[in-house]
Amino acid sequence: MRPTPHTRRNPTNMRKAHDTCGVAPEGGSRWTGVCRGVAMRGVRTKLSGISGSVALAVALLSGCQALNGGAGEEPEERTTTTAPTRTAGYGTVFLGIDECSSFGTTGFTEVPCAGESAAARVVARHDGRVAQGPPCPATTDFVLHISESRPSGGGDEDGDGSVPQGYACMRNLEPPHPGDPGGGGGPRTIVGDCVYSAGRGEVRETACDGTGERAPEYQVTAAVETKPQCPDSTDLYVRLGGGKPVGCAVPV
């Protein structure tokens, strides 16, 4: 997770502020600041009829550039790859909606949701990169990035000989849920989330209840279409994306 710059409200009462992590652009539009800082874990996968390289990355906390400046740029995506094994009995799409994964010591494995090792469920699944695709649901706990793979044995979910690049929006089967409002994590910043100053005019998300490594300093209390719609108590702006892209944050 990389911190990002922000500006404070000025004497003319034209409040300016930082961005924290937000959602991917919708409808192909480009943000002035996009999420960056993706944490990776290696993955051991079980796929139906697939042998190749699949890479998964867990999108944890991230920061975005200032709402009122900077050109858009691609989010950083570093991944590690493994060779998945062929296993029957799962859906036709690797980590399709409502399928589950386990949390291993070295990575993630697709498993039956009723199994003891199931830890998280897919709540949304999309092809392509996060920056160009639909946003994950607001309370997504983390995102698995799936790299393109070409099976050596032939055959895959659609018969074209490859597994397309994509991403799966994941929700833990049991608490904690970092994607919940105030949870201190997840790929999106939503109303109820908190941030703290990381120094040099930069901020990061943290748990509102104080259980994170850093205490919260500001909380997003509202989402609006434009900055002037934020209440007078707003001290920082937070980019949220979507139909109401401006988050109004106040000191806690």
mmCIF file of C-alpha atoms in Angstrom:
data_model
loop_
_atom_site.group_PDB
_atom_site.id
_atom_site.type_symbol
_atom_site.label_atom_id
_atom_site.label_comp_id
_atom_site.label_asym_id
_atom_site.label_seq_id
_atom_site.Cartn_x
_atom_site.Cartn_y
_atom_site.Cartn_z
ATOM 1 C CA MET A 1 0.000 0.000 0.000
ATOM 2 C CA ARG A 2 1.457 3.313 -1.084
ATOM 3 C CA PRO A 3 0.393 6.608 0.526
ATOM 4 C CA THR A 4 -0.827 9.479 -1.642
ATOM 5 C CA PRO A 5 -0.814 13.278 -1.401
ATOM 6 C CA HIS A 6 -3.688 15.477 -0.326
ATOM 7 C CA THR A 7 -4.413 19.140 0.293
ATOM 8 C CA ARG A 8 -6.240 20.803 3.181
ATOM 9 C CA ARG A 9 -9.045 23.373 3.146
ATOM 10 C CA ASN A 10 -7.834 26.903 2.434
ATOM 11 C CA PRO A 11 -8.778 30.244 4.015
ATOM 12 C CA THR A 12 -11.361 30.963 1.303
ATOM 13 C CA ASN A 13 -13.404 27.974 2.541
ATOM 14 C CA MET A 14 -12.863 26.138 -0.760
ATOM 15 C CA ARG A 15 -12.100 22.781 0.839
ATOM 16 C CA LYS A 16 -9.608 20.569 -0.936
ATOM 17 C CA ALA A 17 -8.633 17.097 0.100
ATOM 18 C CA HIS A 18 -6.924 13.803 -0.472
ATOM 19 C CA ASP A 19 -8.158 10.552 -1.951
ATOM 20 C CA THR A 20 -7.936 7.137 -0.356
ATOM 21 C CA CYS A 21 -8.617 3.846 -2.070
ATOM 22 C CA GLY A 22 -11.668 3.852 -4.352
ATOM 23 C CA VAL A 23 -13.310 1.650 -6.912
ATOM 24 C CA ALA A 24 -12.169 0.985 -10.456
ATOM 25 C CA PRO A 25 -13.434 3.401 -13.140
ATOM 26 C CA GLU A 26 -16.957 2.743 -14.367
ATOM 27 C CA GLY A 27 -18.060 2.869 -17.995
ATOM 28 C CA GLY A 28 -14.488 3.122 -19.227
ATOM 29 C CA SER A 29 -13.921 6.553 -17.675
ATOM 30 C CA ARG A 30 -10.546 7.393 -16.167
ATOM 31 C CA TRP A 31 -10.056 8.804 -12.700
ATOM 32 C CA THR A 32 -7.675 11.608 -11.996
ATOM 33 C CA GLY A 33 -6.308 9.244 -9.368
ATOM 34 C CA VAL A 34 -6.562 5.453 -9.261
ATOM 35 C CA CYS A 35 -5.935 2.887 -6.550
ATOM 36 C CA ARG A 36 -2.440 1.504 -6.238
ATOM 37 C CA GLY A 37 -0.476 -0.725 -3.930
ATOM 38 C CA VAL A 38 -1.704 -4.302 -4.382
ATOM 39 C CA ALA A 39 -0.427 -6.944 -1.974
ATOM 40 C CA MET A 40 0.176 -10.368 -3.445
ATOM 41 C CA ARG A 41 0.041 -13.939 -2.272
ATOM 42 C CA GLY A 42 1.009 -17.009 -4.286
ATOM 43 C CA VAL A 43 -1.828 -19.312 -5.256
ATOM 44 C CA ARG A 44 -2.406 -23.036 -5.467
ATOM 45 C CA THR A 45 -5.456 -23.626 -7.629
ATOM 46 C CA LYS A 46 -7.777 -26.469 -8.536
ATOM 47 C CA LEU A 47 -9.278 -26.007 -11.988
ATOM 48 C CA SER A 48 -11.458 -28.172 -14.148
ATOM 49 C CA GLY A 49 -9.438 -29.108 -17.231
ATOM 50 C CA ILE A 50 -6.744 -26.457 -16.818
ATOM 51 C CA SER A 51 -2.999 -26.647 -16.621
ATOM 52 C CA GLY A 52 -1.094 -23.415 -16.949
ATOM 53 C CA SER A 53 -0.135 -20.286 -15.077
ATOM 54 C CA VAL A 54 -2.719 -18.566 -12.934
ATOM 55 C CA ALA A 55 -1.771 -15.601 -10.773
ATOM 56 C CA LEU A 56 -3.889 -14.240 -7.978
ATOM 57 C CA ALA A 57 -3.277 -11.041 -6.043
ATOM 58 C CA VAL A 58 -5.079 -9.878 -2.950
ATOM 59 C CA ALA A 59 -6.125 -6.265 -3.180
ATOM 60 C CA LEU A 60 -5.826 -5.019 0.361
ATOM 61 C CA LEU A 61 -5.390 -1.362 1.263
ATOM 62 C CA SER A 62 -4.437 1.253 -1.262
ATOM 63 C CA GLY A 63 -4.251 4.978 -1.814
ATOM 64 C CA CYS A 64 -5.173 7.258 -4.667
ATOM 65 C CA GLN A 65 -3.900 10.554 -5.966
ATOM 66 C CA ALA A 66 -5.471 13.851 -4.998
ATOM 67 C CA LEU A 67 -9.003 14.375 -6.216
ATOM 68 C CA ASN A 68 -8.199 17.755 -7.701
ATOM 69 C CA GLY A 69 -4.966 16.979 -9.543
ATOM 70 C CA GLY A 70 -2.833 14.565 -11.507
ATOM 71 C CA ALA A 71 -3.401 12.482 -14.575
ATOM 72 C CA GLY A 72 -4.793 8.980 -14.400
ATOM 73 C CA GLU A 73 -2.400 6.053 -14.348
ATOM 74 C CA GLU A 74 -2.578 2.294 -14.237
ATOM 75 C CA PRO A 75 -2.690 0.639 -10.802
ATOM 76 C CA GLU A 76 0.371 -1.377 -9.893
ATOM 77 C CA GLU A 77 -0.155 -5.143 -10.178
ATOM 78 C CA ARG A 78 2.623 -7.458 -9.092
ATOM 79 C CA THR A 79 1.768 -11.157 -9.051
ATOM 80 C CA THR A 80 3.304 -14.552 -8.450
ATOM 81 C CA THR A 81 2.331 -17.530 -10.603
ATOM 82 C CA THR A 82 1.731 -21.212 -9.964
ATOM 83 C CA ALA A 83 0.734 -24.189 -12.095
ATOM 84 C CA PRO A 84 -2.856 -25.174 -11.211
ATOM 85 C CA THR A 85 -3.831 -28.828 -11.180
ATOM 86 C CA ARG A 86 -6.741 -30.374 -13.033
ATOM 87 C CA THR A 87 -9.577 -31.266 -10.654
ATOM 88 C CA ALA A 88 -13.135 -32.207 -11.551
ATOM 89 C CA GLY A 89 -16.260 -31.253 -9.631
ATOM 90 C CA TYR A 90 -16.135 -27.464 -9.668
ATOM 91 C CA GLY A 91 -17.942 -24.881 -11.769
ATOM 92 C CA THR A 92 -17.190 -24.298 -15.437
ATOM 93 C CA VAL A 93 -15.597 -20.935 -14.569
ATOM 94 C CA PHE A 94 -12.656 -20.769 -12.192
ATOM 95 C CA LEU A 95 -13.845 -18.988 -9.050
ATOM 96 C CA GLY A 96 -17.245 -18.183 -10.512
ATOM 97 C CA ILE A 97 -19.918 -16.295 -8.573
ATOM 98 C CA ASP A 98 -20.876 -18.063 -5.316
ATOM 99 C CA GLU A 99 -17.884 -20.394 -5.480
ATOM 100 C CA CYS A 100 -15.375 -20.427 -2.616
ATOM 101 C CA SER A 101 -11.668 -20.416 -1.923
ATOM 102 C CA SER A 102 -9.524 -21.509 0.983
ATOM 103 C CA PHE A 103 -6.735 -19.580 2.668
ATOM 104 C CA GLY A 104 -3.598 -21.693 2.602
ATOM 105 C CA THR A 105 -0.137 -21.013 3.953
ATOM 106 C CA THR A 106 1.145 -20.306 0.444
ATOM 107 C CA GLY A 107 -1.942 -19.129 -1.404
ATOM 108 C CA PHE A 108 -5.546 -19.807 -2.357
ATOM 109 C CA THR A 109 -7.327 -22.917 -3.599
ATOM 110 C CA GLU A 110 -10.804 -23.225 -5.110
ATOM 111 C CA VAL A 111 -12.808 -25.504 -2.800
ATOM 112 C CA PRO A 112 -16.450 -26.509 -2.211
ATOM 113 C CA CYS A 113 -18.227 -23.877 -0.125
ATOM 114 C CA ALA A 114 -19.549 -26.573 2.221
ATOM 115 C CA GLY A 115 -16.047 -27.841 2.938
ATOM 116 C CA GLU A 116 -14.162 -27.168 6.159
ATOM 117 C CA SER A 117 -11.390 -25.348 4.326
ATOM 118 C CA ALA A 118 -13.691 -22.808 2.614
ATOM 119 C CA ALA A 119 -12.874 -19.306 3.839
ATOM 120 C CA ALA A 120 -14.212 -16.775 1.308
ATOM 121 C CA ARG A 121 -16.967 -16.613 -1.320
ATOM 122 C CA VAL A 122 -16.941 -14.978 -4.764
ATOM 123 C CA VAL A 123 -19.538 -12.178 -4.768
ATOM 124 C CA ALA A 124 -18.681 -10.886 -8.260
ATOM 125 C CA ARG A 125 -16.479 -12.104 -11.119
ATOM 126 C CA HIS A 126 -15.278 -10.126 -14.145
ATOM 127 C CA ASP A 127 -12.871 -10.569 -17.047
ATOM 128 C CA GLY A 128 -10.066 -8.098 -17.723
ATOM 129 C CA ARG A 129 -8.278 -5.777 -15.343
ATOM 130 C CA VAL A 130 -9.829 -4.072 -12.332
ATOM 131 C CA ALA A 131 -8.973 -0.613 -13.702
ATOM 132 C CA GLN A 132 -11.038 -1.245 -16.844
ATOM 133 C CA GLY A 133 -13.812 -3.389 -15.387
ATOM 134 C CA PRO A 134 -16.879 -2.935 -13.178
ATOM 135 C CA PRO A 135 -16.248 -2.131 -9.514
ATOM 136 C CA CYS A 136 -16.570 -4.804 -6.858
ATOM 137 C CA PRO A 137 -19.537 -4.605 -4.485
ATOM 138 C CA ALA A 138 -19.114 -2.015 -1.744
ATOM 139 C CA THR A 139 -18.465 -4.488 1.084
ATOM 140 C CA THR A 140 -15.978 -6.693 -0.783
ATOM 141 C CA ASP A 141 -13.243 -7.825 1.625
ATOM 142 C CA PHE A 142 -10.512 -8.402 -0.969
ATOM 143 C CA VAL A 143 -9.937 -8.961 -4.691
ATOM 144 C CA LEU A 144 -8.205 -11.899 -6.363
ATOM 145 C CA HIS A 145 -6.479 -10.963 -9.633
ATOM 146 C CA ILE A 146 -6.362 -13.862 -12.110
ATOM 147 C CA SER A 147 -3.774 -13.817 -14.875
ATOM 148 C CA GLU A 148 -4.415 -15.320 -18.296
ATOM 149 C CA SER A 149 -3.396 -18.963 -18.671
ATOM 150 C CA ARG A 150 -3.282 -21.392 -21.569
ATOM 151 C CA PRO A 151 -3.979 -25.027 -20.610
ATOM 152 C CA SER A 152 -1.474 -27.558 -21.897
ATOM 153 C CA GLY A 153 -3.998 -30.385 -21.976
ATOM 154 C CA GLY A 154 -6.556 -28.464 -24.011
ATOM 155 C CA GLY A 155 -10.054 -27.568 -22.967
ATOM 156 C CA ASP A 156 -11.252 -24.918 -20.549
ATOM 157 C CA GLU A 157 -14.485 -23.291 -19.455
ATOM 158 C CA ASP A 158 -15.377 -21.999 -22.931
ATOM 159 C CA GLY A 159 -13.312 -24.304 -25.104
ATOM 160 C CA ASP A 160 -11.002 -21.700 -26.603
ATOM 161 C CA GLY A 161 -7.873 -23.117 -24.991
ATOM 162 C CA SER A 162 -7.262 -20.390 -22.435
ATOM 163 C CA VAL A 163 -8.428 -18.888 -19.168
ATOM 164 C CA PRO A 164 -8.869 -15.127 -19.602
ATOM 165 C CA GLN A 165 -7.408 -12.530 -17.316
ATOM 166 C CA GLY A 166 -9.902 -11.419 -14.712
ATOM 167 C CA TYR A 167 -10.629 -10.734 -11.074
ATOM 168 C CA ALA A 168 -12.867 -12.133 -8.364
ATOM 169 C CA CYS A 169 -14.433 -9.963 -5.651
ATOM 170 C CA MET A 170 -14.265 -11.938 -2.417
ATOM 171 C CA ARG A 171 -16.178 -11.818 0.865
ATOM 172 C CA ASN A 172 -14.978 -13.720 3.937
ATOM 173 C CA LEU A 173 -17.406 -16.402 5.073
ATOM 174 C CA GLU A 174 -16.876 -15.341 8.693
ATOM 175 C CA PRO A 175 -15.773 -12.119 10.418
ATOM 176 C CA PRO A 176 -13.687 -10.063 10.338
ATOM 177 C CA HIS A 177 -14.934 -8.202 7.272
ATOM 178 C CA PRO A 178 -12.434 -5.438 6.419
ATOM 179 C CA GLY A 179 -14.717 -4.332 3.577
ATOM 180 C CA ASP A 180 -17.540 -3.350 5.930
ATOM 181 C CA PRO A 181 -17.927 0.366 6.777
ATOM 182 C CA GLY A 182 -15.136 1.268 9.171
ATOM 183 C CA GLY A 183 -13.466 -2.130 8.789
ATOM 184 C CA GLY A 184 -10.146 -0.648 7.708
ATOM 185 C CA GLY A 185 -9.713 -2.530 4.436
ATOM 186 C CA GLY A 186 -11.331 -3.804 1.276
ATOM 187 C CA PRO A 187 -10.738 -2.570 -2.289
ATOM 188 C CA ARG A 188 -13.214 0.308 -1.962
ATOM 189 C CA THR A 189 -13.557 3.273 0.341
ATOM 190 C CA ILE A 190 -17.181 3.745 1.385
ATOM 191 C CA VAL A 191 -19.218 5.876 3.748
ATOM 192 C CA GLY A 192 -18.259 4.953 7.305
ATOM 193 C CA ASP A 193 -14.594 4.228 6.543
ATOM 194 C CA CYS A 194 -11.765 5.971 8.405
ATOM 195 C CA VAL A 195 -8.329 7.233 7.368
ATOM 196 C CA TYR A 196 -5.201 8.508 9.099
ATOM 197 C CA SER A 197 -2.374 10.790 8.057
ATOM 198 C CA ALA A 198 0.648 8.885 6.763
ATOM 199 C CA GLY A 199 2.873 11.992 6.690
ATOM 200 C CA ARG A 200 3.967 14.284 3.876
ATOM 201 C CA GLY A 201 0.341 15.188 3.196
ATOM 202 C CA GLU A 202 -0.691 11.559 2.622
ATOM 203 C CA VAL A 203 -3.363 9.303 4.153
ATOM 204 C CA ARG A 204 -4.258 5.621 4.482
ATOM 205 C CA GLU A 205 -7.350 3.707 5.530
ATOM 206 C CA THR A 206 -7.578 2.192 9.022
ATOM 207 C CA ALA A 207 -10.205 0.581 11.252
ATOM 208 C CA CYS A 208 -12.572 3.060 12.867
ATOM 209 C CA ASP A 209 -12.697 1.127 16.156
ATOM 210 C CA GLY A 210 -8.996 1.672 16.794
ATOM 211 C CA THR A 211 -8.000 -1.974 16.351
ATOM 212 C CA GLY A 212 -5.755 -1.199 13.363
ATOM 213 C CA GLU A 213 -2.061 -0.414 13.485
ATOM 214 C CA ARG A 214 -2.875 3.300 13.390
ATOM 215 C CA ALA A 215 -5.662 5.249 15.085
ATOM 216 C CA PRO A 216 -8.318 6.825 12.845
ATOM 217 C CA GLU A 217 -8.166 10.578 12.300
ATOM 218 C CA TYR A 218 -10.971 11.208 9.789
ATOM 219 C CA GLN A 219 -14.181 9.401 8.884
ATOM 220 C CA VAL A 220 -16.139 9.500 5.633
ATOM 221 C CA THR A 221 -19.637 10.559 6.680
ATOM 222 C CA ALA A 222 -21.309 11.222 3.335
ATOM 223 C CA ALA A 223 -21.039 10.541 -0.398
ATOM 224 C CA VAL A 224 -22.043 13.311 -2.815
ATOM 225 C CA GLU A 225 -21.773 14.173 -6.489
ATOM 226 C CA THR A 226 -19.661 17.320 -6.121
ATOM 227 C CA LYS A 227 -17.492 18.930 -3.444
ATOM 228 C CA PRO A 228 -19.827 21.867 -2.725
ATOM 229 C CA GLN A 229 -22.489 19.364 -1.627
ATOM 230 C CA CYS A 230 -20.377 18.253 1.344
ATOM 231 C CA PRO A 231 -21.416 19.696 4.723
ATOM 232 C CA ASP A 232 -19.493 22.645 6.161
ATOM 233 C CA SER A 233 -17.873 20.350 8.728
ATOM 234 C CA THR A 234 -15.988 18.517 5.959
ATOM 235 C CA ASP A 235 -12.227 18.731 6.402
ATOM 236 C CA LEU A 236 -11.056 16.306 3.684
ATOM 237 C CA TYR A 237 -12.450 14.916 0.455
ATOM 238 C CA VAL A 238 -12.167 11.220 -0.421
ATOM 239 C CA ARG A 239 -12.607 9.793 -3.927
ATOM 240 C CA LEU A 240 -15.211 7.025 -3.867
ATOM 241 C CA GLY A 241 -16.056 6.537 -7.555
ATOM 242 C CA GLY A 242 -19.490 5.579 -8.799
ATOM 243 C CA GLY A 243 -22.501 7.878 -9.031
ATOM 244 C CA LYS A 244 -21.487 9.834 -5.923
ATOM 245 C CA PRO A 245 -17.704 9.979 -6.280
ATOM 246 C CA VAL A 246 -16.886 12.514 -3.549
ATOM 247 C CA GLY A 247 -16.618 11.374 0.047
ATOM 248 C CA CYS A 248 -16.932 14.006 2.780
ATOM 249 C CA ALA A 249 -14.585 13.265 5.699
ATOM 250 C CA VAL A 250 -14.591 14.862 9.150
ATOM 251 C CA PRO A 251 -12.199 14.569 12.116
ATOM 252 C CA VAL A 252 -12.969 11.789 14.609
#
